[in-house]
Every structure is written in C-alpha cells, then in structure tokens.
XYZ file of N, CA and C in Angstrom:
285
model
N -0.885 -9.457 -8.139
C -0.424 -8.188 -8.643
C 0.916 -8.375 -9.348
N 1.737 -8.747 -8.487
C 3.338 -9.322 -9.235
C 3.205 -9.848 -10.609
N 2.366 -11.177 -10.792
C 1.711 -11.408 -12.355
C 1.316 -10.735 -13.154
N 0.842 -9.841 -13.139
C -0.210 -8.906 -13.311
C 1.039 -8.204 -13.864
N 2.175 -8.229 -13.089
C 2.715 -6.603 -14.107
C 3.899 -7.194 -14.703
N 4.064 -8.260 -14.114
C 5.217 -9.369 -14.751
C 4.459 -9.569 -16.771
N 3.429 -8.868 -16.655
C 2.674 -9.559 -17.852
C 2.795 -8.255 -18.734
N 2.855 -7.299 -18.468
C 2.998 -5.491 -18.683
C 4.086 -6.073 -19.891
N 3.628 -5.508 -21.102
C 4.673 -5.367 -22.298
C 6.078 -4.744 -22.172
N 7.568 -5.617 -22.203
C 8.452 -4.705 -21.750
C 8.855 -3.970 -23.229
N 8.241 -3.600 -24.147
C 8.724 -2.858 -24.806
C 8.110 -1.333 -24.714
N 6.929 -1.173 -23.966
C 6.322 -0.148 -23.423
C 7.280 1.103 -22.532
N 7.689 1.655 -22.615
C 8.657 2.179 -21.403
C 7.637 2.632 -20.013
N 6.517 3.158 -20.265
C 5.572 3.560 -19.514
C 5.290 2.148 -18.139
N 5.284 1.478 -19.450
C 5.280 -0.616 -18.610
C 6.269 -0.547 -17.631
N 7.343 -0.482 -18.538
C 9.407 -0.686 -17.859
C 9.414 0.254 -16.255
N 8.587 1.987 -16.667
C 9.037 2.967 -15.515
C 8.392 1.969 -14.605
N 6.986 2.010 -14.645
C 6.112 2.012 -13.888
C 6.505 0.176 -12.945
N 6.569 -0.638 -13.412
C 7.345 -1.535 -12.321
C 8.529 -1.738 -11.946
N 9.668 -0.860 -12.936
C 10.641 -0.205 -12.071
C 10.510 0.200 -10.965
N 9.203 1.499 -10.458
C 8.892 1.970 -9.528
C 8.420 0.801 -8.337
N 7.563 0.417 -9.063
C 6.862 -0.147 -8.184
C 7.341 -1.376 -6.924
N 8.257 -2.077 -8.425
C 9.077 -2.927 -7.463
C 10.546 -2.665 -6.308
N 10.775 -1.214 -7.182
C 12.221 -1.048 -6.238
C 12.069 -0.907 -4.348
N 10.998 -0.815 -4.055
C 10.493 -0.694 -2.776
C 10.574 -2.115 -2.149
N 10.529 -2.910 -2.597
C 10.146 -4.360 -2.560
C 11.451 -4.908 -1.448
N 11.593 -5.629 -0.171
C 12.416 -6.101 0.491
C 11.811 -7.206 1.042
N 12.343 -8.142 1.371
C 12.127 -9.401 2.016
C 12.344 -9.113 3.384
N 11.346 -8.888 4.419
C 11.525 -9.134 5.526
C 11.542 -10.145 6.936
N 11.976 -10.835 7.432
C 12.062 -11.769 8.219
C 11.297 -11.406 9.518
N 10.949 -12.493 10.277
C 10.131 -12.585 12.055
C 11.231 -12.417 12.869
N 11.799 -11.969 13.997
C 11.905 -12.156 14.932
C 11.988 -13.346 15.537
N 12.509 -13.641 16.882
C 11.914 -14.729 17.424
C 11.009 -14.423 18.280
N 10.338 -13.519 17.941
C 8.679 -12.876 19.032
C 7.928 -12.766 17.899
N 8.218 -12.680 16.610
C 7.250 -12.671 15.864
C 6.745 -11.342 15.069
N 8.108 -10.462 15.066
C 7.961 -9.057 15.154
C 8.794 -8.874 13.585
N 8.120 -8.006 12.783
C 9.137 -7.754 11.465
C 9.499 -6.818 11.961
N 10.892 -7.047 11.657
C 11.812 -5.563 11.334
C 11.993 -4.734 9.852
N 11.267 -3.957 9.999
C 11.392 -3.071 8.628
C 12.677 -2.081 8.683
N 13.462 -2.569 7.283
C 14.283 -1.668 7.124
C 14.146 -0.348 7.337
N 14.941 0.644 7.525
C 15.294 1.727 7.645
C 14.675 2.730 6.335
N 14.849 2.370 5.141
C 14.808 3.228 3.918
C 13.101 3.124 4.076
N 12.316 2.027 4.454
C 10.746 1.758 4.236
C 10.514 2.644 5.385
N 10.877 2.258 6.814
C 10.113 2.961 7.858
C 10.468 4.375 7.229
N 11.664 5.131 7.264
C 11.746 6.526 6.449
C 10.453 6.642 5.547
N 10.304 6.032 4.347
C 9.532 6.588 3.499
C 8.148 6.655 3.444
N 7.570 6.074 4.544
C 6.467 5.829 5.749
C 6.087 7.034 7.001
N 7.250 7.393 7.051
C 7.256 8.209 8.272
C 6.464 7.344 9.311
N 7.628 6.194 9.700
C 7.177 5.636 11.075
C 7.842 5.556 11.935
N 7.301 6.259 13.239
C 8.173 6.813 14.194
C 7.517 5.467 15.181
N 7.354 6.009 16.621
C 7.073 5.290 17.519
C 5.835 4.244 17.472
N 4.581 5.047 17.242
C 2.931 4.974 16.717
C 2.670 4.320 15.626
N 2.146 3.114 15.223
C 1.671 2.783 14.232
C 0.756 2.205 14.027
N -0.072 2.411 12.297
C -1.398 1.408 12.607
C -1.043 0.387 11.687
N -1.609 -0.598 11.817
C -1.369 -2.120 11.286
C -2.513 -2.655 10.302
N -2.879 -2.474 9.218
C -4.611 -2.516 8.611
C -4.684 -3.961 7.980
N -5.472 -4.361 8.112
C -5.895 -5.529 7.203
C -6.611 -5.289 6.173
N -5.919 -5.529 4.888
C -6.982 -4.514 3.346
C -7.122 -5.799 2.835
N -8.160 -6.408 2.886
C -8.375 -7.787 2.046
C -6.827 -9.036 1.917
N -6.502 -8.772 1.376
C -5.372 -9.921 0.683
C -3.716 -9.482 1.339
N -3.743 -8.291 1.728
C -2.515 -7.195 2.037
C -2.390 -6.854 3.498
N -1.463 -6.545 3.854
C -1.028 -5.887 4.992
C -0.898 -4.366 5.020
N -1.532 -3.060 5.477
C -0.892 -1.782 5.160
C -0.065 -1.204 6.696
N 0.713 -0.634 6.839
C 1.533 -0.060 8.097
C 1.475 1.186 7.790
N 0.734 1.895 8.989
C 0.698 3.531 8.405
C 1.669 4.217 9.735
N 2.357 5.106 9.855
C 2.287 6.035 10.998
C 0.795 6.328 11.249
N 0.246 6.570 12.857
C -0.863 6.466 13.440
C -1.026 7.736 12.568
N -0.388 9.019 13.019
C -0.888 10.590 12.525
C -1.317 10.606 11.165
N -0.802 10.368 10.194
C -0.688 10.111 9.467
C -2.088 9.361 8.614
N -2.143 8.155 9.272
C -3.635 7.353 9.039
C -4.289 7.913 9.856
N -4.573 8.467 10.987
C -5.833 9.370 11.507
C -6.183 10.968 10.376
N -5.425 11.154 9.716
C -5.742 12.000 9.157
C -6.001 11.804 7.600
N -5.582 10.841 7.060
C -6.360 10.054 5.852
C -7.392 9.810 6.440
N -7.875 8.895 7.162
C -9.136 8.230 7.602
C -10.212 9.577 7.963
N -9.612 10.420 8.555
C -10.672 11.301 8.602
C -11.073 11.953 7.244
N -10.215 12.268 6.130
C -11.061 12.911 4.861
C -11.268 12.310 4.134
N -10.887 10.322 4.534
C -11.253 9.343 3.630
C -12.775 9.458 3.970
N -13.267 9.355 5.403
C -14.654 9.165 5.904
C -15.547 9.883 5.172
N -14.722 11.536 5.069
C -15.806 12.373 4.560
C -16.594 12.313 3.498
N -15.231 11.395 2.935
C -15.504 11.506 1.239
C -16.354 9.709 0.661
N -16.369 8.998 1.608
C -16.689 7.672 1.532
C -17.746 7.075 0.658
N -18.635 8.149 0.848
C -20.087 8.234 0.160
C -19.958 8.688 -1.416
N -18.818 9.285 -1.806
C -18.660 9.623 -3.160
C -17.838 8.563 -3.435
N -16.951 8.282 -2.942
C -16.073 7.092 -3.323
C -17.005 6.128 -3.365
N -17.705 5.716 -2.524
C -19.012 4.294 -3.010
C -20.072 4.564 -4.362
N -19.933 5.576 -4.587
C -20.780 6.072 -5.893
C -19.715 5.750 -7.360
N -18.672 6.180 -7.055
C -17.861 6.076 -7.802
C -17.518 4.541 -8.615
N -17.677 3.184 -7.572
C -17.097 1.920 -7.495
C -18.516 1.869 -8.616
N -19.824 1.974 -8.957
C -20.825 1.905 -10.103
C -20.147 2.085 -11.249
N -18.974 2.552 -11.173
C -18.473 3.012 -12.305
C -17.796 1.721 -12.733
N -17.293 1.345 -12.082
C -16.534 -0.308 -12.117
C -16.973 -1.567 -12.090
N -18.987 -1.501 -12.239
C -19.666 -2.650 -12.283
C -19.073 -2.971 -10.610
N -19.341 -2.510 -9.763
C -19.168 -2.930 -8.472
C -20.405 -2.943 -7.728
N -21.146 -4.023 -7.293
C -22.347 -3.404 -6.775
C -22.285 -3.696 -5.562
N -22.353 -2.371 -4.500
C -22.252 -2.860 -2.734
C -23.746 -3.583 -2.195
C-alpha cells in the first residue's frame, strides 16, 4: 500500500491531500518486554479504545477495534454480507 501511494502523482493535490491523510496517523510502535504494543494516546483516542478490545486478523494487516464498537459493525456488516459478496462480481472477484 505505502508503494502504491508513494507512486500517486505529487502534482495532483487530490494525490498530496489524500496521503497527507492517510499517512499522518502513521507511528512506529515498539513490544514490551511481554510482548505487548503500547499504542499511543492520540491512536487509542481516535479508536475509542477503552478497556475491551478486538484484535482481527484481515489478510496481510492487523485491525484493533474497541469491542462495542466492532460488535456493532459486525452485526450490520453480517446483515449486509450477501450484498457485499454480490458486489466483489463487480471487481472480477470470483468467491
């Protein structure tokens, strides 16, 4: 992905906003000596992660949701799952 937008025309401004955005989120986080990341303060904030969290494995990525938060995506993601798999035809995706 980093390549991918490292490659984005910088004379575009639409290019410039858009991994402006994307990257300003971006922090290097370190282990613990248990093996535990500590996420800054400004990420857990913009996360809303309190005590509860879920931990996802998305192919290639790591996602960290607040639990409430991902129980309640996941539930109108579910609903909708069957249109979203209809949709991926659109992208030469075949399940």
């Amino acid at each position: 992905m980093e390549q991918k937008l490292k490659a984005l025309p910088l004379m575009k401004s639409d290019a410039r906003a858009f991994t402006r955005f994307f990257f300003s989120g971006a922090t290097e986080c370190e282990l613990d000596k248990q093996g535990r990341v500590n996420l800054p303060g400004n990420l857990r904030e913009y996360a809303k992660l309190d005590k509860d969290c879920v931990v996802l494995g998305v192919s290639n990525r790591v996602e960290i949701w607040s639990k409430g938060i991902w129980e309640s995506y996941f539930n109108q993601s579910e609903e909708a799952f069957n249109d979203i798999a209809e949709k991926l035809v659109d992208f030469n995706f075949d399940l």
